[in-house]
Coordinates of C-alpha atoms in Angstrom, one line a residue:
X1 CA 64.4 22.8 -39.0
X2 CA 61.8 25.0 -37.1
X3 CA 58.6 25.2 -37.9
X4 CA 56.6 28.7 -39.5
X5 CA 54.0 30.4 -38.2
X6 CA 52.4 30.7 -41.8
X7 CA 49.9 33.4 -42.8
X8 CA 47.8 30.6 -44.8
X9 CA 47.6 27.0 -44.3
X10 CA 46.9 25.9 -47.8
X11 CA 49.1 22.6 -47.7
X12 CA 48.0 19.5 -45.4
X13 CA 51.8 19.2 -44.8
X14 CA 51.3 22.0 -42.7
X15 CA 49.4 20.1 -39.7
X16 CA 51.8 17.6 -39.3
X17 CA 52.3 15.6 -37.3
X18 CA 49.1 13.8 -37.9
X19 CA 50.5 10.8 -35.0
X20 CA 53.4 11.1 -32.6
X21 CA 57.0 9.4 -33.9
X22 CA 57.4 5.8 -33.5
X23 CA 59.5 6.0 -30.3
X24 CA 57.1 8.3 -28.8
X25 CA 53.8 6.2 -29.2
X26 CA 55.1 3.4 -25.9
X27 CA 53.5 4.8 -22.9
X28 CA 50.0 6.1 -25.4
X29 CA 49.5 2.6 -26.5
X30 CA 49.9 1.2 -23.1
X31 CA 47.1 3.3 -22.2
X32 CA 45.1 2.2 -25.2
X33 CA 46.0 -1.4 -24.2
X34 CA 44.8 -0.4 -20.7
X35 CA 41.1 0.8 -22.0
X36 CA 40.7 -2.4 -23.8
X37 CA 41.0 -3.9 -20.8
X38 CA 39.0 -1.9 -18.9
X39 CA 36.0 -2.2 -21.6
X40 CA 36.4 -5.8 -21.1
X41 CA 35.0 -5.2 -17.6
X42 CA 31.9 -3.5 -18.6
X43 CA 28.8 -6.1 -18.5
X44 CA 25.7 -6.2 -20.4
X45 CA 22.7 -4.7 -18.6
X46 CA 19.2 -6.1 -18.4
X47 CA 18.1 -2.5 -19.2
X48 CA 20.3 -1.9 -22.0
X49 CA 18.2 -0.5 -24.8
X50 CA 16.6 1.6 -22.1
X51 CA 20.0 2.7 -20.7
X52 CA 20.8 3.4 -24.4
X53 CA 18.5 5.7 -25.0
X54 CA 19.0 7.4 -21.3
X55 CA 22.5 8.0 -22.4
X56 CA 21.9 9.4 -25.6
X57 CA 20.1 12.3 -24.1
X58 CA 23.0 12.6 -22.0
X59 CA 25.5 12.9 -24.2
X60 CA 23.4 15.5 -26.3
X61 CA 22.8 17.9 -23.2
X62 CA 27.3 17.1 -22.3
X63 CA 28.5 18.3 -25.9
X64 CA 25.5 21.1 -26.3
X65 CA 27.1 22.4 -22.8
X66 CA 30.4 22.4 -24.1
X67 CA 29.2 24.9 -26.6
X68 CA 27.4 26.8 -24.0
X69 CA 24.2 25.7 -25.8
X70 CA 22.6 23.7 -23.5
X71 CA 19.3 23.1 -21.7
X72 CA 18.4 21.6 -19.0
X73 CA 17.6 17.6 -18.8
X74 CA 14.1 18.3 -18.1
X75 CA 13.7 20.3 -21.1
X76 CA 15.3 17.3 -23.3
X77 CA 13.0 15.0 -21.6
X78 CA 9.9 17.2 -22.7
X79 CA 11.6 17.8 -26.3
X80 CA 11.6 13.8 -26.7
X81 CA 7.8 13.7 -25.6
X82 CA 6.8 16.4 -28.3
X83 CA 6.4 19.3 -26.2
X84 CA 9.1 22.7 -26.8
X85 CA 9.1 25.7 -24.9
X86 CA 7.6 28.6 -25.4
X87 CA 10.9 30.7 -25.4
X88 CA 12.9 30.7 -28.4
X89 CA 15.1 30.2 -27.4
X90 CA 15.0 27.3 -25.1
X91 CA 13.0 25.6 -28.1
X92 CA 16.2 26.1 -30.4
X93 CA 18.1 24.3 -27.8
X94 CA 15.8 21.6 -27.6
X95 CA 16.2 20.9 -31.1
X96 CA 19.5 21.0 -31.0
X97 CA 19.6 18.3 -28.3
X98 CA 17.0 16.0 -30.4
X99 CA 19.0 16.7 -33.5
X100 CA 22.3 15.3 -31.2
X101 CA 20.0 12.3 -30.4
X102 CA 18.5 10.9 -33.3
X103 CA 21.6 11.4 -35.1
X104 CA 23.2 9.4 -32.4
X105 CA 21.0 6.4 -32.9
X106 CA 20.3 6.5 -36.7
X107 CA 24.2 6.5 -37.0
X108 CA 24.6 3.6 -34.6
X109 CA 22.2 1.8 -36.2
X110 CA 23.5 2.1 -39.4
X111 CA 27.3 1.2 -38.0
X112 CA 25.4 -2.0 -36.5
X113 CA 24.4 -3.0 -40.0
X114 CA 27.4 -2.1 -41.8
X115 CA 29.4 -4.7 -39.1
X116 CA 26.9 -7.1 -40.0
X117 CA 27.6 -6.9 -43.4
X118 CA 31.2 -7.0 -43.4
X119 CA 32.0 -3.9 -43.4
X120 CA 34.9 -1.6 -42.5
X121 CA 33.0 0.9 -40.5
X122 CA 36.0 2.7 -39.1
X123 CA 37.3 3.4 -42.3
X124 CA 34.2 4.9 -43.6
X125 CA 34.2 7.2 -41.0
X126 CA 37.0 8.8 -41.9
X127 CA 35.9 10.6 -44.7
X128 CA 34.1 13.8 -46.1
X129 CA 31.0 12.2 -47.1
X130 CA 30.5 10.9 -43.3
X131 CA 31.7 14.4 -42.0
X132 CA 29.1 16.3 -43.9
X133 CA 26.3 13.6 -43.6
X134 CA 26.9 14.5 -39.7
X135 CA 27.0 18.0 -39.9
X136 CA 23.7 17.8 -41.8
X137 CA 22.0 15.6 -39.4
X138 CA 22.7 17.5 -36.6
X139 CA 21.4 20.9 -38.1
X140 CA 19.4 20.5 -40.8
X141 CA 15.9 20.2 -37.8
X142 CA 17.0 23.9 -37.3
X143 CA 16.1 26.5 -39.6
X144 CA 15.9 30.6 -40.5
X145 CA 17.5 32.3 -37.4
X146 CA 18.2 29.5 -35.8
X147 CA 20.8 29.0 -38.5
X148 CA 22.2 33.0 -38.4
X149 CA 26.1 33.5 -37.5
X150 CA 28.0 35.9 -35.7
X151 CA 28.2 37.9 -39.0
X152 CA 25.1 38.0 -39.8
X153 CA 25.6 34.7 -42.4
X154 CA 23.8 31.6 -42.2
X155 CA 25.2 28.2 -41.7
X156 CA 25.5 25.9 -44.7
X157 CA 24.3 23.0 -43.3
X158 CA 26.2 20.1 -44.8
X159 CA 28.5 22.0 -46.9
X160 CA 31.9 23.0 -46.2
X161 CA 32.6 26.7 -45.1
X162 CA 33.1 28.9 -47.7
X163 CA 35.1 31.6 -45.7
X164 CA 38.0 32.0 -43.6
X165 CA 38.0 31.7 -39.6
X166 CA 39.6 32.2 -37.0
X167 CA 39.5 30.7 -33.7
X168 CA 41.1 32.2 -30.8
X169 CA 45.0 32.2 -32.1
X170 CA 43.9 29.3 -34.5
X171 CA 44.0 30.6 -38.1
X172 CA 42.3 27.9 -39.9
X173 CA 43.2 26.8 -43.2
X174 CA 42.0 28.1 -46.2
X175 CA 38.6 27.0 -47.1
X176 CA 39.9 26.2 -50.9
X177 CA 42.2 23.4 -49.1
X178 CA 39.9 22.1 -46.7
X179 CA 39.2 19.1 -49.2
X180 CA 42.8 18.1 -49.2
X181 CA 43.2 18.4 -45.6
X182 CA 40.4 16.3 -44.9
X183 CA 42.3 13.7 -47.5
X184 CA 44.9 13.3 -45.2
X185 CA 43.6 13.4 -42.0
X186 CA 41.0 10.4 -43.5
X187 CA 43.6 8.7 -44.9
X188 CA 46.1 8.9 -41.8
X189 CA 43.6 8.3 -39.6
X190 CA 41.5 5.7 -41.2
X191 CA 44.3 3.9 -42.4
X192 CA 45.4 3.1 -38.6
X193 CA 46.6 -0.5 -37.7
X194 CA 43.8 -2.0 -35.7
X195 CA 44.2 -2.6 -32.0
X196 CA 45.8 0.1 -29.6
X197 CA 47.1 2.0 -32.6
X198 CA 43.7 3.0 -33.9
X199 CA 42.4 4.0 -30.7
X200 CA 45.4 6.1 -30.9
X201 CA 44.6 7.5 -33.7
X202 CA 40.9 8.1 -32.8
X203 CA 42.0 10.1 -29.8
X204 CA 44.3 12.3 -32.2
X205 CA 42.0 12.7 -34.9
X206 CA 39.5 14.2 -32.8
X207 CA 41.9 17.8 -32.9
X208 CA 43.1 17.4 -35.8
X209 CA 39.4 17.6 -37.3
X210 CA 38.5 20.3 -34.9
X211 CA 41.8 22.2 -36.0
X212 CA 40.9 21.9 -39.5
X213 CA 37.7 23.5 -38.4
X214 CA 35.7 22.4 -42.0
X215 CA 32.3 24.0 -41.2
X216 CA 31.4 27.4 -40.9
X217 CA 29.8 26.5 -37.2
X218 CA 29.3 23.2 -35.2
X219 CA 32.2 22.1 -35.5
X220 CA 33.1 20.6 -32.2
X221 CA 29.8 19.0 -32.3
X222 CA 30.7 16.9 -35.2
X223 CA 34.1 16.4 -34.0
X224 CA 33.0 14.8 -30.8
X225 CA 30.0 13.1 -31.9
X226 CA 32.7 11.4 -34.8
X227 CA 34.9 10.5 -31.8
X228 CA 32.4 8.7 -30.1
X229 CA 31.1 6.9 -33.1
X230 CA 34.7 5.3 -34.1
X231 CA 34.9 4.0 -30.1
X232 CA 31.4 2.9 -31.0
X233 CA 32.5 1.6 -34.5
X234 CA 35.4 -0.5 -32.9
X235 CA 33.3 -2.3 -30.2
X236 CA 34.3 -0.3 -27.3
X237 CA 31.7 1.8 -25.9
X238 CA 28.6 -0.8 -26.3
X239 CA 26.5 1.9 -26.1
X240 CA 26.6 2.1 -22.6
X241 CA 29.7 4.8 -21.7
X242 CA 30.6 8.4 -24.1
X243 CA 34.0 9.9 -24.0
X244 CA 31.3 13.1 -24.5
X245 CA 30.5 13.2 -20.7
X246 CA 34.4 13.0 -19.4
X247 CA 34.9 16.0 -22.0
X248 CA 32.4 18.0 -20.4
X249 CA 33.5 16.9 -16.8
X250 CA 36.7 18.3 -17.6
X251 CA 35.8 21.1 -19.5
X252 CA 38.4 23.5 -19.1
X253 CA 41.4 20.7 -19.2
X254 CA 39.4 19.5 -22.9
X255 CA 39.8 23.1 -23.8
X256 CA 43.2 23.9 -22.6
X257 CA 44.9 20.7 -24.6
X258 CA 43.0 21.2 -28.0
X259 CA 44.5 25.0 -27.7
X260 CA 47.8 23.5 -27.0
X261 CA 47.3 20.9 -29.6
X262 CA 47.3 23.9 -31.8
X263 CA 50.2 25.1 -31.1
X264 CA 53.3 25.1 -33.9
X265 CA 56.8 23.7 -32.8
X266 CA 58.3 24.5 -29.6
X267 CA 61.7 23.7 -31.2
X268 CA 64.1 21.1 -32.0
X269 CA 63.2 18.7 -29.4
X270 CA 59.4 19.0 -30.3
X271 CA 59.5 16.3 -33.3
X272 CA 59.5 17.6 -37.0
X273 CA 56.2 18.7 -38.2
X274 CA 54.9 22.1 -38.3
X275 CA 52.6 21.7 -35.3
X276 CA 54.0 20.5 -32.0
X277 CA 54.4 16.7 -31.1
X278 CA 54.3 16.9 -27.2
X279 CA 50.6 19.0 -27.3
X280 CA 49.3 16.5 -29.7
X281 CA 50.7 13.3 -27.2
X282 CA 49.1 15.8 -24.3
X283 CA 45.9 15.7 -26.1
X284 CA 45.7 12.1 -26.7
X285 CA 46.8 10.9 -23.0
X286 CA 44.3 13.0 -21.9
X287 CA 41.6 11.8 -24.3
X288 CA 42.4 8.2 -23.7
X289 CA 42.4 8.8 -19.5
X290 CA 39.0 10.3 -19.8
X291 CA 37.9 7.3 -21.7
X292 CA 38.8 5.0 -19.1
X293 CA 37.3 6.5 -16.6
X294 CA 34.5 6.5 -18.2
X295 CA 34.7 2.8 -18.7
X296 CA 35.6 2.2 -15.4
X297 CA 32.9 4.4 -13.7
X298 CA 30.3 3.1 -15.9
X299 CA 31.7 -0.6 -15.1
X300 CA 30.9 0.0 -11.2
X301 CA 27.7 1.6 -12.2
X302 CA 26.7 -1.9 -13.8
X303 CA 28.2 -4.4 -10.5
X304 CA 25.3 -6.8 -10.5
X305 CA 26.7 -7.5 -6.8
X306 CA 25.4 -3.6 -6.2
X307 CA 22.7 -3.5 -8.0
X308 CA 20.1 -4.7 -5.7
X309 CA 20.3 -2.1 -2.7
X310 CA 19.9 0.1 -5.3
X311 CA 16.3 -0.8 -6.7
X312 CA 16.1 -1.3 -2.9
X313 CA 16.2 2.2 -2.6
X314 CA 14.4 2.9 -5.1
X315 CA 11.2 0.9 -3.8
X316 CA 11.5 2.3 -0.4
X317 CA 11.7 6.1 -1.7
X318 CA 8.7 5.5 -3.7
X319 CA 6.7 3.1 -1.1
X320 CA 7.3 5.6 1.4
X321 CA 6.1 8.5 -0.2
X322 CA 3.1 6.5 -1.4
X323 CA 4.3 7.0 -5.4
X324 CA 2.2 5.3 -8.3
X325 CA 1.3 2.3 -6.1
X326 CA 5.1 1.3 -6.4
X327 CA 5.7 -1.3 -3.4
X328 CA 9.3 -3.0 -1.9
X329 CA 7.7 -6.8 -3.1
X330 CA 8.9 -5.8 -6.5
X331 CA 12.5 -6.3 -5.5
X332 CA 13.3 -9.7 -6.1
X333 CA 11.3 -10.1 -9.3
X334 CA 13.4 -6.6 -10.2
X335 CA 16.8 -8.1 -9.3
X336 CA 16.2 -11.1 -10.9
X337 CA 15.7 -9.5 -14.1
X338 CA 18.6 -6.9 -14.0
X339 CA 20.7 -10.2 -13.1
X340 CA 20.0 -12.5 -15.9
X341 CA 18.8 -10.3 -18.4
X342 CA 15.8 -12.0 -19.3
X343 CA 11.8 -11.4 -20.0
X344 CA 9.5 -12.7 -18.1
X345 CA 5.7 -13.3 -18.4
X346 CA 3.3 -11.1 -16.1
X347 CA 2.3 -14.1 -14.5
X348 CA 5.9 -15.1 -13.5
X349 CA 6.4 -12.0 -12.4
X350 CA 3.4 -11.7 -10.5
X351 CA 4.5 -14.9 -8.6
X352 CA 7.5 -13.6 -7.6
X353 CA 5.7 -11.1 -5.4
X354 CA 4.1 -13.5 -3.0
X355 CA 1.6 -11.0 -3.7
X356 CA -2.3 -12.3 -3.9
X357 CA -3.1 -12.7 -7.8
X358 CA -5.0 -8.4 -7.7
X359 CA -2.5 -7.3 -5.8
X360 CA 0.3 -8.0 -7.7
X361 CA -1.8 -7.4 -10.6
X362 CA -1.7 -3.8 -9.5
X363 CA 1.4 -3.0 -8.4
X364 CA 2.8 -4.7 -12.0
X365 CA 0.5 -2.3 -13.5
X366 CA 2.2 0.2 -11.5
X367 CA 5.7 -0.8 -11.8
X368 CA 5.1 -0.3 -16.1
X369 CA 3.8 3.1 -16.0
X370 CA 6.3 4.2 -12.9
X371 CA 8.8 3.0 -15.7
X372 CA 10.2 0.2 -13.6
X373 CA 9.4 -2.0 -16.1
X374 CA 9.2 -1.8 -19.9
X375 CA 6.9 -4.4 -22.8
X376 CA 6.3 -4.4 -26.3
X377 CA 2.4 -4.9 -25.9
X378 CA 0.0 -4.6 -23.8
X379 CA 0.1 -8.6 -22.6
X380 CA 3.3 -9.3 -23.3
X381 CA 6.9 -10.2 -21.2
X382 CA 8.2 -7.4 -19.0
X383 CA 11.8 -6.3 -18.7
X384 CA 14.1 -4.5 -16.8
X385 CA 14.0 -0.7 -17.3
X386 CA 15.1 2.3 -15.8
X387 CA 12.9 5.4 -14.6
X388 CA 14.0 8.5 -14.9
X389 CA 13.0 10.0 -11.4
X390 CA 14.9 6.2 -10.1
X391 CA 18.5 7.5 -11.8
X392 CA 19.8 9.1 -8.6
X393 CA 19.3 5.6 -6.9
X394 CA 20.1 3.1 -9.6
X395 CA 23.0 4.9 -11.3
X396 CA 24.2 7.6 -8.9
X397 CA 25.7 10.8 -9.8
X398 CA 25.8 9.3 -13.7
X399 CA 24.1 12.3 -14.8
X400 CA 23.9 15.2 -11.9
X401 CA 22.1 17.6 -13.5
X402 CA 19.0 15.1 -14.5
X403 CA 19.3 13.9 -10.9
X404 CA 18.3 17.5 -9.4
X405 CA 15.8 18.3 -12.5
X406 CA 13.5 14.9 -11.7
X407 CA 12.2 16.7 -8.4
X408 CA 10.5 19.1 -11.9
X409 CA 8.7 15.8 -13.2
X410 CA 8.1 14.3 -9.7
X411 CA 6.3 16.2 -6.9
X412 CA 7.9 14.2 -3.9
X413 CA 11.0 15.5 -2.4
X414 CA 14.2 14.4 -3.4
X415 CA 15.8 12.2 -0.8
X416 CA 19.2 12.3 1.5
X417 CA 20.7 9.2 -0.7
X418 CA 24.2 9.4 -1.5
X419 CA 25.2 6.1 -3.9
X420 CA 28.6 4.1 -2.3
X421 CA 30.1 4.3 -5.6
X422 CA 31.9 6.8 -6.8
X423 CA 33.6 7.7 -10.0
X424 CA 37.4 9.1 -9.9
X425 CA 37.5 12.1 -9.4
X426 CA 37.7 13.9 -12.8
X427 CA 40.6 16.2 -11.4
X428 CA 42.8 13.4 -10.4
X429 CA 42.8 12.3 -14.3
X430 CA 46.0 14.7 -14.5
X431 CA 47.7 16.1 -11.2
X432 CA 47.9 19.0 -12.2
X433 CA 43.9 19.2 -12.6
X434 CA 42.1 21.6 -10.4
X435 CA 39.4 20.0 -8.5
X436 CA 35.9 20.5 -9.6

């Protein structure tokens, strides 16, 4: 049997297969097996809600530049304080990286208190209601021209399209049988057997929503902000790593394997469905490689052995250049914090100085508003926390682009500091990837 290039997909039998054969799933599940392990390495953080909320903007500015609708980190920074641009243009873009972010943590939250309660959160987010509850969240901040198509149309925010598209070679299906599409790609892929097989089946779902392609526009958006909400959903991104930021590391590679993904059978040897087996098992290895090393990057990035030369630095930059009254006595009372992920009180603190009682007074004061430190009042414990014009030292080459946009925010030069660690590169994830 060969499969038919059709002039209509109308039939959800006509996007199998939805998951590689049985005797084809071995090595993909080994590699699922090997991200479990590898999230098993990644340890909680002293700075965690801070570094949460850090990441969030990240992953908004990765999937935005995917789409060539990006701005830059400074720009996201200033959107999150209130304060948009005066071009258009730029201000649309903002929105759509706040939109990216608070729909990132109002959907996290919500997944927290669904696990709470019992419930099967991975399931529920395979379905239409979640699909569209995402698409609206993400544009329904934008508005008028923001929201006007190619054509001249306006997105229907929420709503499936009501139109037929075309995406490079991609003819997508029908907009009539989007619902039953969607039917079976949330029951194949919501129905997966827990463990390696749904993380399986997470990777793969991500193309096969993108391939149904159910909104008029944004649809890789919501394809990759659903992908990293089910690795959320099944306890292995703890908020602190994105499959989001490995996508747009490896832009062209992501882009390549979803178009090969969409190709139909390249004959008998290619399994049985309409679509062909060995681009969807392409897609998923990749997807699962980037998510380890993501894990595993992030996992170095969050060594408490490390972590100390790098507030270190951090101090020494800022003593030297005379920053916010920031001063190198903070560095045990900082360590000690990032290392057992406690408060403490100011006075504690303070004494960990060996700094007389004012002095140490000031430089706490200093340490809070040079975001070395974070409270909930104005009296109350201190914790760990992360400044942004610190994230070159503390987390090196995390996020690149924020690292060269800080000197925008922060008047002093920006230092000769490489960090020792370094994530693999993203072109030896395949062998046959060119180097970045």
């Amino acid at each position: 049997m060969h499969s038919q290039k059709v002039a209509h997909y109308d039939s959800p039998h006509q996007f199998e297969p939805l998951m590689p054969g049985e005797r084809l799933l071995g090595p993909l599940l080994e590699q699922a097996s090997d991200l479990i392990r590898a999230v098993a390495a990644v340890g909680a953080t002293a700075a965690q809600e801070e570094l949460r909320a850090l990441l969030r903007a990240m992953n908004s500015y990765y999937t935005n530049r995917i789409e060539g609708e990006h701005t830059r980190p400074i720009d996201i920074e200033r959107a999150l304080q209130q304060e948009f641009s005066a071009n258009a243009d730029t201000a649309r873009k903002q929105r759509l990286a706040l939109a990216h972010i608070h729909t990132e943590t109002s959907c996290e939250k919500h997944l927290d208190q669904s696990l709470a309660e019992g419930g099967n959160v991975v399931r529920d987010l395979y379905s239409l209601k979640s699909l569209q509850w995402l698409h609206r969240s993400l544009f329904e901040q934008i508005d008028g021209e923001d929201l006007r198509l190619a054509d001249g149309s306006n997105l229907l925010v929420g709503e499936l399209r009501q139109a037929q598209v075309a995406i490079g070679i991609h003819e997508a299906p029908l907009h009539s049988a989007l619902p039953g599409f969607i039917a079976r790609w949330a029951d194949v892929y919501g129905n997966a057997r827990r463990g390696e097989m749904s993380i399986v089946a997470a990777a793969a779902s991500h193309h096969r929503l993108a391939w149904i392609h159910p909104f008029s526009d944004g649809n890789g958006r919501v394809s990759r902000l659903h992908t990293h909400l089910v690795m959320y959903a099944m306890g292995l991104t703890k908020g602190l790593w994105s499959p989001l930021r490995g996508f747009a590391r490896s832009e062209d590679r992501y882009r390549a394997l979803l178009r090969g993904a969409d190709e139909h059978r390249r004959g008998d040897l290619d399994g049985r469905g309409n679509l062909t087996t060995q681009g969807l098992i392409d897609w998923i290895s990749y997807t699962l490689e980037v998510c380890i090393d993501q894990v595993q990057f992030m996992a170095a990035q969050l060594d408490v052995t490390n972590i100390q030369s790098r507030i270190e630095a951090a101090l020494l930059f800022d003593a030297s250049t005379k920053s916010a009254g920031v001063r190198i006595e903070a560095l045990a009372a900082l360590h000690y914090l990032f290392a057992t992920q406690l408060e403490l009180g100011r006075s504690d603190f303070k004494s960990m100085t060996g700094l007389g009682d004012r002095v140490a007074t000031d430089l706490l004061s200093s340490l809070l508003k040079a975001g070395y430190l974070a409270s909930d009042s104005p009296y109350g414990k201190v914790r760990f926390a992360v400044p942004r014009h610190a994230l070159r030292f503390y987390f090196p080459n995390l996020w690149p682009e924020a690292e060269r946009d800080v000197d925008m925010l922060k008047p002093a030069p920006a230092p000769q500091h490489e960090g020792k660690m370094r994530e693999r590169p993203v072109a030896q994830i395949h062998k046959d990837r060119p180097r970045a």
